[in-house]
Amino acid sequence: VVDSVARQPLTRDIYSIGNAIASGYYDRGAIGWGPYDKIVGFNRLERVRFQYGLRTTEQFSRRVRLTAYAAYGVRDAAVKGGGAVEVRFGQSYLQRKLTLTARHDLMQLGAGQNPFVEPKVAKTGLVRSNKARASMTNQLTARYDHEWSEGVLTSLNVDVRDIKSNGYVPMLHADNDPQRSLRVATIGLSARLSWREMMLRRHFDRYSLGSRYPIVVVDGAFGAKGLLGGEYNFGRVELSALYRLPMGRVGESQLIVNAGGVIGRVPYPLLKIHEANGSVWYDRQAFSCMNYLEFASDAWVGWFYEHHFKGLLLDQIPYLNYLRWHEVVTFKGVYGSLREANRGAGAVMQLPEGMIAPSKPYMEIGVGI
């Protein structure tokens, strides 16, 4: 009976729509089209941005997935794009995958990065145009993910980027001498540890459904002058932890804490530029009221707290309870510092106008439904 229902056209259509909501691509046969949430975007450099792409599905291959996209900006009249090749190894359901990525596109320094989900090829989406301070970037990345057992995932990646200067993201030396571009080459190693985590698995993707226990991610990146064309010696280490705490009738809390540091004297793009959210979508690990390139640190600690009341108040109101609206409150903050070598007269590169360290903690609270 299940097999016959699965073959019905209506069932297939419902599955395709659900998959599109989760992945951002609408699959039809061997090709998926999207990401649908990035078809139109807005930012200062492009004014209006159009983007469209495609990727292969499991009907094409369960071993290799190809992804490509192209974008066009109205204001700069420039074509951008990128693509990726993902290759799975072994017969196990555990993830063992090599990903090769190339892109020529705008990159927003300080855009939100979530260590608890997989990175995507193209992260540029709808951005409020008054907040965007993006840089044209050429990027090549090779990443290998190896899941040793359920709950133990390690990743090795090599990343090379050429970041271009522009009027919104200037690169000036201490003597006001401009620098046209910055070559950044890093070798990174990360580990993700969890216990009894519920995971939805597909051939190329993993979707976390949470765990009763903390999930920990340790991430390190290192660069050496001359290695792959890199211009600086530096190191960066970051530790993140996520914990969900059920609280019975009161609801459920979620806390994410991250801390880290940058070793070495580096230009500001290599500092920890704290994550701002300039998009129209809510981002759990970015600050909604912070501007891009507003805060940066070389040593920091941050927290992102949410509490979901699950209708504790609104479900008690007659008629309103039929809407199933649930309350949520958030409390986020970050505290960090900058050494004199990275912000004073002897710094490698001047900080952009308005950029400071959150030496007095930056905090914001939110209430939502």
Coordinates of C-alpha atoms in Angstrom, one line a residue:
V1 CA 0.0 0.0 0.0
V2 CA 2.8 2.4 0.9
D3 CA 4.6 1.7 -2.4
S4 CA 1.4 2.4 -4.4
V5 CA 0.7 5.6 -2.6
A6 CA 4.3 6.8 -3.1
R7 CA 3.9 6.4 -6.9
Q8 CA 0.8 8.6 -7.1
P9 CA 1.3 12.0 -8.8
L10 CA -0.2 13.9 -5.9
T11 CA 2.2 12.2 -3.5
R12 CA 5.2 13.0 -5.7
D13 CA 4.1 16.7 -6.0
I14 CA 3.7 17.1 -2.2
Y15 CA 7.1 15.5 -1.7
S16 CA 8.7 17.9 -4.3
I17 CA 7.2 20.9 -2.6
G18 CA 8.4 19.8 0.8
N19 CA 11.9 19.1 -0.5
A20 CA 11.9 22.6 -2.2
I21 CA 11.1 24.2 1.2
A22 CA 13.9 22.3 2.9
S23 CA 16.6 22.5 0.3
G24 CA 15.7 25.6 -1.8
Y25 CA 15.6 23.6 -5.0
Y26 CA 12.6 22.3 -6.9
D27 CA 13.5 18.9 -8.3
R28 CA 12.1 17.8 -11.6
G29 CA 13.7 14.5 -12.8
A30 CA 17.5 14.7 -12.9
I31 CA 17.6 18.5 -12.4
G32 CA 16.7 20.7 -9.5
W33 CA 16.1 24.4 -10.1
G34 CA 16.9 27.2 -7.6
P35 CA 17.7 28.4 -5.1
Y36 CA 14.2 30.0 -5.3
D37 CA 14.9 32.4 -2.3
K38 CA 17.8 34.0 -4.2
I39 CA 16.1 34.7 -7.6
V40 CA 15.9 38.4 -6.8
G41 CA 18.1 40.3 -4.4
F42 CA 19.1 43.9 -3.6
N43 CA 22.4 45.5 -2.5
R44 CA 24.3 48.7 -2.9
L45 CA 26.8 47.5 -5.6
E46 CA 24.2 45.8 -7.9
R47 CA 21.0 47.7 -6.9
V48 CA 18.9 44.8 -8.2
R49 CA 20.4 41.3 -8.5
F50 CA 19.0 38.4 -10.5
Q51 CA 20.3 34.9 -9.8
Y52 CA 19.3 31.5 -11.0
G53 CA 20.9 28.1 -10.8
L54 CA 20.5 24.4 -11.1
R55 CA 21.9 21.2 -9.6
T56 CA 21.6 17.5 -10.4
T57 CA 19.4 15.2 -8.3
E58 CA 19.7 11.6 -7.2
Q59 CA 18.1 10.5 -10.4
F60 CA 21.2 11.8 -12.2
S61 CA 23.7 10.2 -9.8
R62 CA 23.9 9.1 -6.2
R63 CA 27.7 9.5 -6.3
V64 CA 28.2 12.8 -7.9
R65 CA 26.2 16.1 -7.6
L66 CA 26.9 19.1 -9.8
T67 CA 25.7 22.6 -8.9
A68 CA 26.0 25.9 -10.9
Y69 CA 24.5 29.3 -10.7
A70 CA 24.7 32.6 -12.6
A71 CA 23.8 36.1 -11.4
Y72 CA 23.6 39.6 -12.9
G73 CA 23.7 43.0 -11.3
V74 CA 21.7 45.8 -12.9
R75 CA 23.9 48.7 -11.5
D76 CA 27.3 47.2 -12.2
A77 CA 26.2 45.4 -15.3
A78 CA 28.4 42.5 -14.4
V79 CA 27.9 38.7 -14.6
K80 CA 28.8 36.6 -11.6
G81 CA 28.6 32.9 -11.0
G82 CA 29.9 29.8 -9.4
G83 CA 29.6 26.1 -9.1
A84 CA 30.5 23.0 -7.1
V85 CA 31.2 19.3 -7.6
E86 CA 30.3 16.9 -4.7
V87 CA 31.6 13.3 -4.7
R88 CA 30.5 10.7 -2.2
F89 CA 32.8 7.8 -1.2
G90 CA 32.1 4.4 0.2
Q91 CA 28.9 2.4 0.7
S92 CA 28.2 3.6 4.2
Y93 CA 25.3 5.9 5.1
L94 CA 27.8 8.0 7.0
Q95 CA 28.9 11.1 5.2
R96 CA 32.2 10.9 3.4
K97 CA 32.2 13.5 0.8
L98 CA 34.6 15.7 -1.2
T99 CA 33.3 19.1 -2.3
L100 CA 35.1 21.4 -4.9
T101 CA 33.8 24.9 -5.2
A102 CA 34.6 27.9 -7.4
R103 CA 32.9 31.3 -7.5
H104 CA 33.3 34.8 -8.9
D105 CA 30.8 36.8 -6.9
L106 CA 30.1 39.3 -4.2
M107 CA 30.9 38.2 -0.7
Q108 CA 29.6 40.0 2.4
L109 CA 32.3 40.1 5.1
G110 CA 30.6 39.4 8.4
A111 CA 27.6 37.6 7.0
G112 CA 26.1 35.1 9.4
Q113 CA 27.8 31.7 9.4
N114 CA 26.2 28.7 11.2
P115 CA 28.6 26.0 12.3
F116 CA 25.8 23.6 13.1
V117 CA 24.5 23.3 9.5
E118 CA 26.3 22.5 6.2
P119 CA 27.7 25.5 4.2
K120 CA 26.0 26.3 0.9
V121 CA 27.6 27.1 -2.4
A122 CA 26.0 30.5 -2.8
K123 CA 24.9 32.4 0.3
T124 CA 24.0 35.7 -1.3
G125 CA 20.3 36.3 -0.8
L126 CA 17.8 39.1 -0.2
V127 CA 19.8 41.9 1.5
R128 CA 18.5 45.3 2.7
S129 CA 20.3 47.6 0.2
N130 CA 21.2 50.2 2.9
K131 CA 23.2 47.6 4.8
A132 CA 25.1 45.7 2.2
R133 CA 28.9 46.3 2.1
A134 CA 30.0 43.5 -0.1
S135 CA 33.3 42.8 -1.9
M136 CA 33.9 41.1 -5.3
T137 CA 35.7 37.9 -4.6
N138 CA 37.3 35.1 -6.5
Q139 CA 37.2 31.9 -4.4
L140 CA 38.4 28.3 -4.8
T141 CA 37.7 25.8 -2.1
A142 CA 38.3 22.1 -1.6
R143 CA 36.6 20.4 1.4
Y144 CA 36.5 16.8 2.6
D145 CA 34.0 15.7 5.2
H146 CA 34.5 12.4 7.0
E147 CA 31.9 11.0 9.4
W148 CA 33.7 8.4 11.5
S149 CA 30.6 7.3 13.3
E150 CA 27.2 8.7 14.3
G151 CA 28.0 12.0 16.1
V152 CA 31.7 12.3 15.1
L153 CA 32.3 14.4 11.9
T154 CA 35.6 15.9 10.9
S155 CA 36.3 18.3 7.9
L156 CA 39.5 19.4 6.2
N157 CA 39.3 22.3 3.8
V158 CA 41.7 24.4 1.7
D159 CA 40.4 27.9 0.8
V160 CA 41.9 30.6 -1.5
R161 CA 40.2 33.9 -1.9
D162 CA 41.0 37.2 -3.8
I163 CA 39.0 39.9 -2.1
K164 CA 38.7 43.2 -4.1
S165 CA 38.6 46.6 -2.6
N166 CA 35.7 49.0 -3.4
G167 CA 34.2 52.2 -2.1
Y168 CA 32.1 50.5 0.5
V169 CA 34.8 48.1 1.6
P170 CA 38.1 50.1 1.3
M171 CA 41.5 48.6 1.9
L172 CA 44.0 51.3 3.0
H173 CA 47.4 50.8 4.6
A174 CA 48.4 52.9 7.7
D175 CA 49.9 55.5 5.4
N176 CA 46.7 55.8 3.4
D177 CA 48.2 53.9 0.4
P178 CA 45.3 51.9 -1.2
Q179 CA 45.5 48.2 -1.8
R180 CA 43.4 46.9 -4.7
S181 CA 43.0 43.3 -3.5
L182 CA 43.8 40.9 -0.7
R183 CA 44.9 37.3 -1.2
V184 CA 43.8 35.0 1.6
A185 CA 44.8 31.3 1.7
T186 CA 43.8 29.1 4.6
I187 CA 44.0 25.4 5.6
G188 CA 41.2 24.5 8.0
L189 CA 40.3 21.6 10.2
S190 CA 37.1 21.2 12.1
A191 CA 35.3 18.6 14.3
R192 CA 31.7 18.3 15.1
L193 CA 30.7 16.2 18.1
S194 CA 27.2 15.2 19.2
W195 CA 25.6 12.4 21.2
R196 CA 22.3 10.7 20.2
E197 CA 21.5 13.4 17.7
M198 CA 18.5 12.8 15.4
M199 CA 19.6 13.2 11.8
L200 CA 17.7 13.1 8.6
R201 CA 20.1 11.8 5.9
R202 CA 20.0 12.0 2.2
H203 CA 22.8 11.0 -0.2
F204 CA 24.5 14.4 -0.2
D205 CA 23.0 16.3 2.7
R206 CA 22.4 15.9 6.5
Y207 CA 19.7 17.7 8.4
S208 CA 20.0 17.9 12.2
L209 CA 16.7 17.3 14.1
G210 CA 18.4 18.1 17.4
S211 CA 19.7 16.3 20.4
R212 CA 19.0 16.2 24.2
Y213 CA 22.7 16.7 24.7
P214 CA 25.1 19.5 23.8
I215 CA 26.5 19.7 20.2
V216 CA 30.1 21.0 20.0
V217 CA 32.0 22.3 17.0
V218 CA 35.7 23.1 17.1
D219 CA 37.1 25.0 14.1
G220 CA 40.7 26.0 13.3
A221 CA 42.1 27.8 10.3
F222 CA 45.7 28.6 9.6
G223 CA 47.6 30.5 6.9
A224 CA 51.3 30.9 6.0
K225 CA 52.8 33.6 3.9
G226 CA 53.6 32.3 0.4
L227 CA 51.4 29.2 0.8
L228 CA 49.0 29.1 -2.1
G229 CA 49.7 32.8 -2.7
G230 CA 48.7 33.8 0.8
E231 CA 50.0 37.1 2.1
Y232 CA 50.0 36.6 5.9
N233 CA 50.9 34.3 8.7
F234 CA 48.0 33.8 11.1
G235 CA 45.9 31.3 13.0
R236 CA 42.3 31.3 14.1
V237 CA 40.5 28.9 16.6
E238 CA 36.8 29.0 17.4
L239 CA 34.7 26.8 19.7
S240 CA 30.9 26.7 19.5
A241 CA 28.4 24.7 21.5
L242 CA 24.6 24.3 21.1
Y243 CA 22.3 23.1 23.9
R244 CA 18.5 22.6 23.9
L245 CA 16.8 22.4 27.3
P246 CA 13.2 21.2 27.5
M247 CA 11.4 23.0 30.3
G248 CA 8.0 21.2 30.4
R249 CA 5.0 23.5 30.3
V250 CA 7.2 26.6 30.2
G251 CA 8.5 25.6 26.8
E252 CA 12.0 25.0 25.5
S253 CA 15.2 27.0 25.6
Q254 CA 18.1 27.0 23.1
L255 CA 21.5 28.4 23.9
I256 CA 24.5 28.8 21.5
V257 CA 27.9 30.0 22.9
N258 CA 31.0 30.6 20.8
A259 CA 34.4 31.9 21.7
G260 CA 37.7 32.2 19.9
G261 CA 40.8 34.1 19.0
V262 CA 43.0 35.2 16.1
I263 CA 46.7 34.7 16.4
G264 CA 49.0 37.1 14.5
R265 CA 49.0 40.6 13.0
V266 CA 46.5 40.6 10.3
P267 CA 44.3 43.0 8.1
Y268 CA 40.8 43.5 9.2
P269 CA 39.2 40.9 6.7
L270 CA 41.0 38.2 8.7
L271 CA 39.7 39.3 12.1
K272 CA 36.5 38.0 13.6
I273 CA 33.9 40.3 11.9
H274 CA 30.9 39.8 14.0
E275 CA 27.8 38.5 12.2
A276 CA 25.2 41.0 11.2
N277 CA 21.9 40.1 9.6
G278 CA 21.1 42.4 6.6
S279 CA 18.6 40.0 5.0
V280 CA 14.8 39.9 5.3
W281 CA 15.1 36.4 7.0
Y282 CA 15.7 35.8 10.7
D283 CA 19.1 34.4 11.5
R284 CA 19.6 32.7 14.8
Q285 CA 23.4 33.3 14.9
A286 CA 23.5 36.9 13.6
F287 CA 22.6 40.2 15.1
S288 CA 19.5 41.8 13.7
C289 CA 20.3 45.4 14.7
M290 CA 24.0 45.3 13.9
N291 CA 25.4 46.8 10.6
Y292 CA 27.9 44.9 8.5
L293 CA 31.5 45.7 9.4
E294 CA 30.5 47.4 12.6
F295 CA 32.3 45.2 15.1
A296 CA 35.4 43.1 14.9
S297 CA 37.6 41.3 17.4
D298 CA 40.7 39.2 17.7
A299 CA 39.5 37.6 20.9
W300 CA 35.8 37.2 21.7
V301 CA 32.9 35.4 23.3
G302 CA 29.3 35.5 22.1
W303 CA 25.9 34.0 23.1
F304 CA 22.6 33.5 21.3
Y305 CA 19.7 32.5 23.5
E306 CA 16.1 31.7 22.5
H307 CA 13.2 30.6 24.6
H308 CA 10.1 29.2 22.9
F309 CA 7.0 29.3 25.2
K310 CA 5.0 27.0 22.8
G311 CA 1.7 28.8 23.3
L312 CA 2.0 29.2 27.1
L313 CA 0.2 32.6 26.9
L314 CA -1.5 32.8 23.5
D315 CA -3.1 29.4 23.7
Q316 CA -5.1 30.5 26.7
I317 CA -6.9 33.2 24.7
P318 CA -10.3 32.1 23.3
Y319 CA -10.5 32.0 19.5
L320 CA -6.8 33.2 19.2
N321 CA -5.8 29.7 20.3
Y322 CA -7.1 28.3 17.0
L323 CA -4.3 30.1 15.2
R324 CA -1.6 28.1 17.1
W325 CA 0.6 31.2 17.5
H326 CA 3.5 30.6 19.8
E327 CA 5.7 33.2 21.6
V328 CA 9.5 33.4 21.4
V329 CA 12.0 35.7 23.1
T330 CA 15.7 36.1 22.2
F331 CA 18.7 37.5 24.0
K332 CA 22.0 37.8 22.0
G333 CA 25.3 39.4 22.8
V334 CA 29.0 39.5 22.1
Y335 CA 32.1 40.8 24.0
G336 CA 35.5 41.1 22.3
S337 CA 38.7 43.0 22.1
L338 CA 41.3 44.1 19.6
R339 CA 45.0 44.2 20.2
E340 CA 46.9 47.5 19.4
A341 CA 48.7 45.6 16.5
N342 CA 45.4 45.1 14.8
R343 CA 43.8 48.5 15.3
G344 CA 46.4 51.1 16.0
A345 CA 48.8 53.1 13.8
G346 CA 50.9 50.0 13.3
A347 CA 48.1 47.9 12.0
V348 CA 48.5 46.1 8.6
M349 CA 45.4 47.8 7.3
Q350 CA 43.1 50.6 8.5
L351 CA 39.8 49.6 9.9
P352 CA 36.8 50.7 7.9
E353 CA 35.0 53.8 9.1
G354 CA 32.8 53.0 12.1
M355 CA 34.4 49.6 12.8
I356 CA 35.3 49.0 16.5
A357 CA 35.7 46.2 19.0
P358 CA 32.7 45.3 21.2
S359 CA 34.8 46.1 24.3
K360 CA 31.5 47.2 25.9
P361 CA 29.3 44.2 25.3
Y362 CA 26.9 44.5 22.4
M363 CA 23.5 43.0 23.3
E364 CA 20.0 42.9 21.8
I365 CA 16.7 41.3 22.8
G366 CA 13.8 40.4 20.7
V367 CA 10.2 39.2 21.0
G368 CA 8.3 37.4 18.3
I369 CA 5.5 35.1 17.3

